PDB file of C-alpha atoms in Angstrom:
ATOM      1  CA  MET A 248       0.043   0.040   0.024  1.00  0.00           C
ATOM      2  CA  HIS A 249       1.288   3.402  -0.978  1.00  0.00           C
ATOM      3  CA  ILE A 250       1.587   5.640   2.092  1.00  0.00           C
ATOM      4  CA  THR A 251       2.487   9.345   1.776  1.00  0.00           C
ATOM      5  CA  GLU A 252       3.055  11.516   4.859  1.00  0.00           C
ATOM      6  CA  ASP A 253       3.484  15.277   5.549  1.00  0.00           C
ATOM      7  CA  GLU A 254       3.763  16.134   1.814  1.00  0.00           C
ATOM      8  CA  VAL A 255       2.623  19.359   0.326  1.00  0.00           C
ATOM      9  CA  PHE A 256       1.075  19.106  -3.248  1.00  0.00           C
ATOM     10  CA  GLU A 257       0.838  22.584  -4.901  1.00  0.00           C
ATOM     11  CA  LYS A 258      -0.660  23.571  -8.218  1.00  0.00           C
ATOM     12  CA  GLN A 259      -0.906  20.065  -9.414  1.00  0.00           C
ATOM     13  CA  ASP A 260      -3.346  18.926 -12.024  1.00  0.00           C
ATOM     14  CA  PHE A 261      -4.646  15.447 -11.060  1.00  0.00           C
ATOM     15  CA  THR A 262      -6.991  15.347 -14.111  1.00  0.00           C
ATOM     16  CA  ILE A 263      -3.947  14.559 -16.145  1.00  0.00           C
ATOM     17  CA  ASN A 264      -1.923  12.452 -13.815  1.00  0.00           C
ATOM     18  CA  ARG A 265      -4.129  10.701 -11.213  1.00  0.00           C
ATOM     19  CA  LEU A 266      -3.207  10.863  -7.576  1.00  0.00           C
ATOM     20  CA  PRO A 267      -1.937   7.337  -6.798  1.00  0.00           C
ATOM     21  CA  LYS A 268      -4.215   5.141  -4.670  1.00  0.00           C
ATOM     22  CA  GLY A 269      -2.971   4.850  -1.223  1.00  0.00           C
ATOM     23  CA  ASP A 270      -3.032   6.569   2.229  1.00  0.00           C
ATOM     24  CA  TYR A 271      -2.308  10.255   2.461  1.00  0.00           C
ATOM     25  CA  ASP A 272      -1.652  11.331   6.048  1.00  0.00           C
ATOM     26  CA  TYR A 273      -1.138  14.954   7.301  1.00  0.00           C
ATOM     27  CA  CYS A 274      -0.711  16.127   3.604  1.00  0.00           C
ATOM     28  CA  ARG A 275      -1.715  19.576   2.196  1.00  0.00           C
ATOM     29  CA  PHE A 276      -3.192  20.040  -1.219  1.00  0.00           C
ATOM     30  CA  ILE A 277      -2.994  23.681  -2.402  1.00  0.00           C
ATOM     31  CA  ASN A 278      -4.492  25.087  -5.567  1.00  0.00           C
ATOM     32  CA  CYS A 279      -4.762  21.584  -7.041  1.00  0.00           C
ATOM     33  CA  ASN A 280      -7.248  20.406  -9.734  1.00  0.00           C
ATOM     34  CA  PHE A 281      -9.059  17.190  -9.046  1.00  0.00           C
ATOM     35  CA  SER A 282     -12.057  18.085 -11.344  1.00  0.00           C
ATOM     36  CA  GLU A 283     -13.647  14.904 -12.705  1.00  0.00           C
ATOM     37  CA  SER A 284     -10.646  12.951 -11.605  1.00  0.00           C
ATOM     38  CA  PHE A 285     -10.654   9.503  -9.915  1.00  0.00           C
ATOM     39  CA  MET A 286     -10.027   9.795  -6.224  1.00  0.00           C
ATOM     40  CA  SER A 287     -11.608   6.437  -5.488  1.00  0.00           C
ATOM     41  CA  GLU A 288     -10.328   4.166  -2.861  1.00  0.00           C
ATOM     42  CA  ILE A 289      -7.838   6.725  -1.428  1.00  0.00           C
ATOM     43  CA  LYS A 290      -7.590   7.337   2.346  1.00  0.00           C
ATOM     44  CA  PHE A 291      -7.045  10.932   3.515  1.00  0.00           C
ATOM     45  CA  LEU A 292      -6.218  11.319   7.193  1.00  0.00           C
ATOM     46  CA  GLU A 293      -5.869  14.824   8.683  1.00  0.00           C
ATOM     47  CA  CYS A 294      -5.244  16.451   5.313  1.00  0.00           C
ATOM     48  CA  GLU A 295      -6.054  19.935   4.068  1.00  0.00           C
ATOM     49  CA  PHE A 296      -7.460  20.935   0.671  1.00  0.00           C
ATOM     50  CA  ILE A 297      -6.950  24.661   0.129  1.00  0.00           C
ATOM     51  CA  ASP A 298      -8.290  26.497  -3.027  1.00  0.00           C
ATOM     52  CA  CYS A 299      -8.759  23.241  -4.764  1.00  0.00           C
ATOM     53  CA  ASN A 300     -11.227  22.118  -7.498  1.00  0.00           C
ATOM     54  CA  LEU A 301     -12.864  18.781  -6.615  1.00  0.00           C
ATOM     55  CA  SER A 302     -15.862  19.297  -8.794  1.00  0.00           C
ATOM     56  CA  SER A 303     -17.432  15.971 -10.093  1.00  0.00           C
ATOM     57  CA  ALA A 304     -14.529  13.941  -8.753  1.00  0.00           C
ATOM     58  CA  ASN A 305     -15.229  10.259  -8.261  1.00  0.00           C
ATOM     59  CA  ILE A 306     -14.906   9.648  -4.449  1.00  0.00           C
ATOM     60  CA  THR A 307     -16.253   6.110  -4.440  1.00  0.00           C
ATOM     61  CA  TYR A 308     -14.779   4.348  -1.297  1.00  0.00           C
ATOM     62  CA  THR A 309     -12.655   7.392  -0.622  1.00  0.00           C
ATOM     63  CA  SER A 310     -11.992   7.931   3.115  1.00  0.00           C
ATOM     64  CA  PHE A 311     -11.953  11.403   4.642  1.00  0.00           C
ATOM     65  CA  GLN A 312     -10.917  11.358   8.230  1.00  0.00           C
ATOM     66  CA  GLU A 313     -10.297  14.712   9.979  1.00  0.00           C
ATOM     67  CA  VAL A 314     -10.013  16.396   6.514  1.00  0.00           C
ATOM     68  CA  GLN A 315     -10.379  20.239   5.976  1.00  0.00           C
ATOM     69  CA  PHE A 316     -11.531  21.902   2.933  1.00  0.00           C
ATOM     70  CA  LYS A 317     -10.972  25.681   2.633  1.00  0.00           C
ATOM     71  CA  ARG A 318     -12.145  27.827  -0.349  1.00  0.00           C
ATOM     72  CA  CYS A 319     -12.725  24.714  -2.534  1.00  0.00           C
ATOM     73  CA  LYS A 320     -14.919  24.185  -5.456  1.00  0.00           C
ATOM     74  CA  MET A 321     -16.750  20.976  -4.711  1.00  0.00           C
ATOM     75  CA  LEU A 322     -19.671  20.860  -7.203  1.00  0.00           C
ATOM     76  CA  GLY A 323     -21.557  17.549  -7.684  1.00  0.00           C
ATOM     77  CA  LEU A 324     -19.688  15.359  -5.194  1.00  0.00           C
ATOM     78  CA  HIS A 325     -21.478  12.233  -3.882  1.00  0.00           C
ATOM     79  CA  PHE A 326     -20.420  11.796  -0.347  1.00  0.00           C
ATOM     80  CA  GLU A 327     -22.802   8.841   0.002  1.00  0.00           C
ATOM     81  CA  ASN A 328     -20.406   6.937  -2.105  1.00  0.00           C
ATOM     82  CA  CYS A 329     -17.300   7.490  -0.051  1.00  0.00           C
ATOM     83  CA  ASN A 330     -16.170   5.395   2.889  1.00  0.00           C
ATOM     84  CA  THR A 331     -18.292   6.792   5.778  1.00  0.00           C
ATOM     85  CA  PHE A 332     -16.448   4.969   8.439  1.00  0.00           C
ATOM     86  CA  GLY A 333     -14.639   7.686  10.533  1.00  0.00           C
ATOM     87  CA  LEU A 334     -15.947  10.337   8.232  1.00  0.00           C
ATOM     88  CA  GLU A 335     -15.202  13.753   9.536  1.00  0.00           C
ATOM     89  CA  ILE A 336     -14.813  16.888   7.332  1.00  0.00           C
ATOM     90  CA  LYS A 337     -14.465  20.487   7.979  1.00  0.00           C
ATOM     91  CA  ILE A 338     -15.770  22.611   5.049  1.00  0.00           C
ATOM     92  CA  GLU A 339     -15.198  26.385   5.140  1.00  0.00           C
ATOM     93  CA  ASP A 340     -15.788  29.001   2.431  1.00  0.00           C
ATOM     94  CA  CYS A 341     -16.499  26.346  -0.233  1.00  0.00           C
ATOM     95  CA  VAL A 342     -19.027  25.806  -3.036  1.00  0.00           C
ATOM     96  CA  LEU A 343     -20.906  22.435  -2.610  1.00  0.00           C
ATOM     97  CA  ASP A 344     -23.674  23.077  -5.148  1.00  0.00           C
ATOM     98  CA  HIS A 345     -25.363  19.889  -6.459  1.00  0.00           C
ATOM     99  CA  SER A 346     -23.459  17.662  -3.971  1.00  0.00           C
ATOM    100  CA  SER A 347     -25.178  14.827  -2.082  1.00  0.00           C
ATOM    101  CA  PHE A 348     -24.957  13.690   1.465  1.00  0.00           C
ATOM    102  CA  TYR A 349     -27.739  11.074   1.188  1.00  0.00           C
ATOM    103  CA  GLN A 350     -27.772   9.019   4.328  1.00  0.00           C
ATOM    104  CA  VAL A 351     -24.408  10.375   5.468  1.00  0.00           C
ATOM    105  CA  GLY A 352     -23.776  11.006   9.163  1.00  0.00           C
ATOM    106  CA  LEU A 353     -22.051  14.393   9.579  1.00  0.00           C
ATOM    107  CA  LYS A 354     -22.526  15.143  13.278  1.00  0.00           C
ATOM    108  CA  THR A 355     -18.798  15.349  13.843  1.00  0.00           C
ATOM    109  CA  SER A 356     -18.330  17.483  10.867  1.00  0.00           C
ATOM    110  CA  ARG A 357     -18.706  21.169  10.225  1.00  0.00           C
ATOM    111  CA  ILE A 358     -19.775  23.261   7.199  1.00  0.00           C
ATOM    112  CA  THR A 359     -19.478  27.031   7.475  1.00  0.00           C
ATOM    113  CA  ASN A 360     -19.733  30.032   5.151  1.00  0.00           C
ATOM    114  CA  SER A 361     -20.447  27.788   2.190  1.00  0.00           C
ATOM    115  CA  LYS A 362     -22.795  27.616  -0.721  1.00  0.00           C
ATOM    116  CA  CYS A 363     -25.068  24.572  -0.485  1.00  0.00           C
ATOM    117  CA  VAL A 364     -27.322  25.209  -3.477  1.00  0.00           C
ATOM    118  CA  HIS A 365     -29.349  22.061  -4.616  1.00  0.00           C
ATOM    119  CA  VAL A 366     -27.496  19.936  -2.122  1.00  0.00           C
ATOM    120  CA  ASP A 367     -29.224  16.692  -1.047  1.00  0.00           C
ATOM    121  CA  PHE A 368     -29.321  16.062   2.732  1.00  0.00           C
ATOM    122  CA  THR A 369     -31.998  13.374   2.584  1.00  0.00           C
ATOM    123  CA  GLU A 370     -31.829  11.025   5.531  1.00  0.00           C
ATOM    124  CA  ALA A 371     -28.523  12.635   6.613  1.00  0.00           C
ATOM    125  CA  ASP A 372     -27.585  12.953  10.353  1.00  0.00           C
ATOM    126  CA  LEU A 373     -26.794  16.585  10.737  1.00  0.00           C
ATOM    127  CA  SER A 374     -27.605  16.674  14.425  1.00  0.00           C
ATOM    128  CA  GLY A 375     -25.720  19.297  16.449  1.00  0.00           C
ATOM    129  CA  LEU A 376     -24.140  21.057  13.388  1.00  0.00           C
ATOM    130  CA  VAL A 377     -23.811  24.816  13.277  1.00  0.00           C
ATOM    131  CA  PHE A 378     -24.373  26.079   9.772  1.00  0.00           C
ATOM    132  CA  ASN A 379     -23.006  29.657  10.145  1.00  0.00           C
ATOM    133  CA  GLY A 380     -23.059  31.587   6.883  1.00  0.00           C
ATOM    134  CA  CYS A 381     -24.466  28.687   4.707  1.00  0.00           C
ATOM    135  CA  ASP A 382     -26.807  29.300   1.730  1.00  0.00           C
ATOM    136  CA  PHE A 383     -29.214  26.286   1.351  1.00  0.00           C
ATOM    137  CA  LYS A 384     -31.211  27.577  -1.669  1.00  0.00           C
ATOM    138  CA  GLU A 385     -33.092  24.688  -3.094  1.00  0.00           C
ATOM    139  CA  ALA A 386     -31.365  22.143  -0.686  1.00  0.00           C
ATOM    140  CA  THR A 387     -33.287  19.031   0.206  1.00  0.00           C
ATOM    141  CA  PHE A 388     -33.924  18.070   3.779  1.00  0.00           C
ATOM    142  CA  GLN A 389     -36.193  15.017   3.840  1.00  0.00           C
ATOM    143  CA  ASN A 390     -36.188  12.473   6.721  1.00  0.00           C
ATOM    144  CA  SER A 391     -32.995  14.165   8.087  1.00  0.00           C
ATOM    145  CA  ASN A 392     -31.922  14.351  11.611  1.00  0.00           C
ATOM    146  CA  LEU A 393     -31.684  18.044  12.480  1.00  0.00           C
ATOM    147  CA  GLU A 394     -31.927  17.693  16.214  1.00  0.00           C
ATOM    148  CA  HIS A 395     -30.031  20.524  17.918  1.00  0.00           C
ATOM    149  CA  THR A 396     -28.795  21.827  14.525  1.00  0.00           C
ATOM    150  CA  ASP A 397     -28.215  25.565  14.453  1.00  0.00           C
ATOM    151  CA  PHE A 398     -29.556  27.307  11.368  1.00  0.00           C
ATOM    152  CA  ARG A 399     -29.653  30.803  13.036  1.00  0.00           C
ATOM    153  CA  LYS A 400     -26.920  32.270  10.658  1.00  0.00           C
ATOM    154  CA  ALA A 401     -27.953  30.126   7.632  1.00  0.00           C
ATOM    155  CA  THR A 402     -30.127  31.426   4.706  1.00  0.00           C
ATOM    156  CA  ASN A 403     -32.634  30.228   2.046  1.00  0.00           C
ATOM    157  CA  TYR A 404     -33.487  26.882   3.797  1.00  0.00           C
ATOM    158  CA  ARG A 405     -36.883  25.335   3.134  1.00  0.00           C
ATOM    159  CA  ILE A 406     -37.405  22.572   5.664  1.00  0.00           C
ATOM    160  CA  HIS A 407     -40.672  20.706   6.264  1.00  0.00           C
ATOM    161  CA  PRO A 408     -40.916  20.215  10.051  1.00  0.00           C
ATOM    162  CA  GLU A 409     -43.149  17.041   9.776  1.00  0.00           C
ATOM    163  CA  HIS A 410     -40.638  15.215   7.480  1.00  0.00           C
ATOM    164  CA  ASN A 411     -37.607  15.694   9.578  1.00  0.00           C
ATOM    165  CA  LYS A 412     -36.346  15.231  13.220  1.00  0.00           C
ATOM    166  CA  MET A 413     -36.069  18.801  14.534  1.00  0.00           C
ATOM    167  CA  LYS A 414     -36.122  18.700  18.354  1.00  0.00           C
ATOM    168  CA  GLY A 415     -33.911  21.381  19.754  1.00  0.00           C
ATOM    169  CA  ALA A 416     -33.043  22.870  16.279  1.00  0.00           C
ATOM    170  CA  LYS A 417     -32.316  26.638  16.278  1.00  0.00           C
ATOM    171  CA  PHE A 418     -33.560  29.103  13.780  1.00  0.00           C
ATOM    172  CA  ALA A 419     -33.465  32.955  13.494  1.00  0.00           C
ATOM    173  CA  LEU A 420     -36.822  34.759  13.488  1.00  0.00           C
ATOM    174  CA  GLU A 421     -36.161  35.981   9.883  1.00  0.00           C
ATOM    175  CA  GLY A 422     -35.838  32.494   8.691  1.00  0.00           C
ATOM    176  CA  VAL A 423     -39.051  31.077  10.076  1.00  0.00           C
ATOM    177  CA  SER A 424     -40.718  31.496   6.659  1.00  0.00           C
ATOM    178  CA  GLY A 425     -38.381  28.518   5.453  1.00  0.00           C
ATOM    179  CA  LEU A 426     -40.194  26.284   7.921  1.00  0.00           C
ATOM    180  CA  LEU A 427     -43.786  27.380   7.143  1.00  0.00           C
ATOM    181  CA  GLU A 428     -43.631  27.291   3.366  1.00  0.00           C
ATOM    182  CA  ALA A 429     -44.893  23.777   3.217  1.00  0.00           C
ATOM    183  CA  TYR A 430     -48.003  24.908   4.922  1.00  0.00           C
ATOM    184  CA  GLN A 431     -48.711  27.768   2.433  1.00  0.00           C
ATOM    185  CA  ILE A 432     -48.902  30.258   5.152  1.00  0.00           C
ATOM    186  CA  LYS A 433     -48.432  33.937   4.214  1.00  0.00           C
ATOM    187  CA  ILE A 434     -46.198  36.036   6.452  1.00  0.00           C
ATOM    188  CA  GLU A 435     -46.265  39.772   5.969  1.00  0.00           C
TER     189      GLU A 435
END
């Protein structure tokens, strides 16, 4: 098994030369392009992705354990296909549009200041997360665990209270309309 530790990868295009399968521990990927590349069956442990493009990358059976993504473009990623054992990701200032977290447990993860337009959180466990600065326009929350989740500084969410677990969830007063839309109630 290929093991790489404490290495910095900068301005590399992994769409041309695939990142070799193996374990990457404590590595940093800075301004790298993984767009539509194959990242499948790779294990990332305590790695950082900074200013990278991971859009539409194949992450089937990929392991992300204590991995940070900062200012990354992450369009169309299917996190439900990755290895969810030990999954812990910190996503900050990223674009996650059209990605999917179907049935993924994220309660030890963090997503802040990120665009989550058309993201699928169906049956995901988001309990206890704090979504500061996240835009959830057209995001799907269906049978999701949102218990004790903090949406107070999030925007554009539309959540049906009867189709999600929401005990202890927190919302700002100006966002309440996103909870009542399913009932066709007019707030003026």
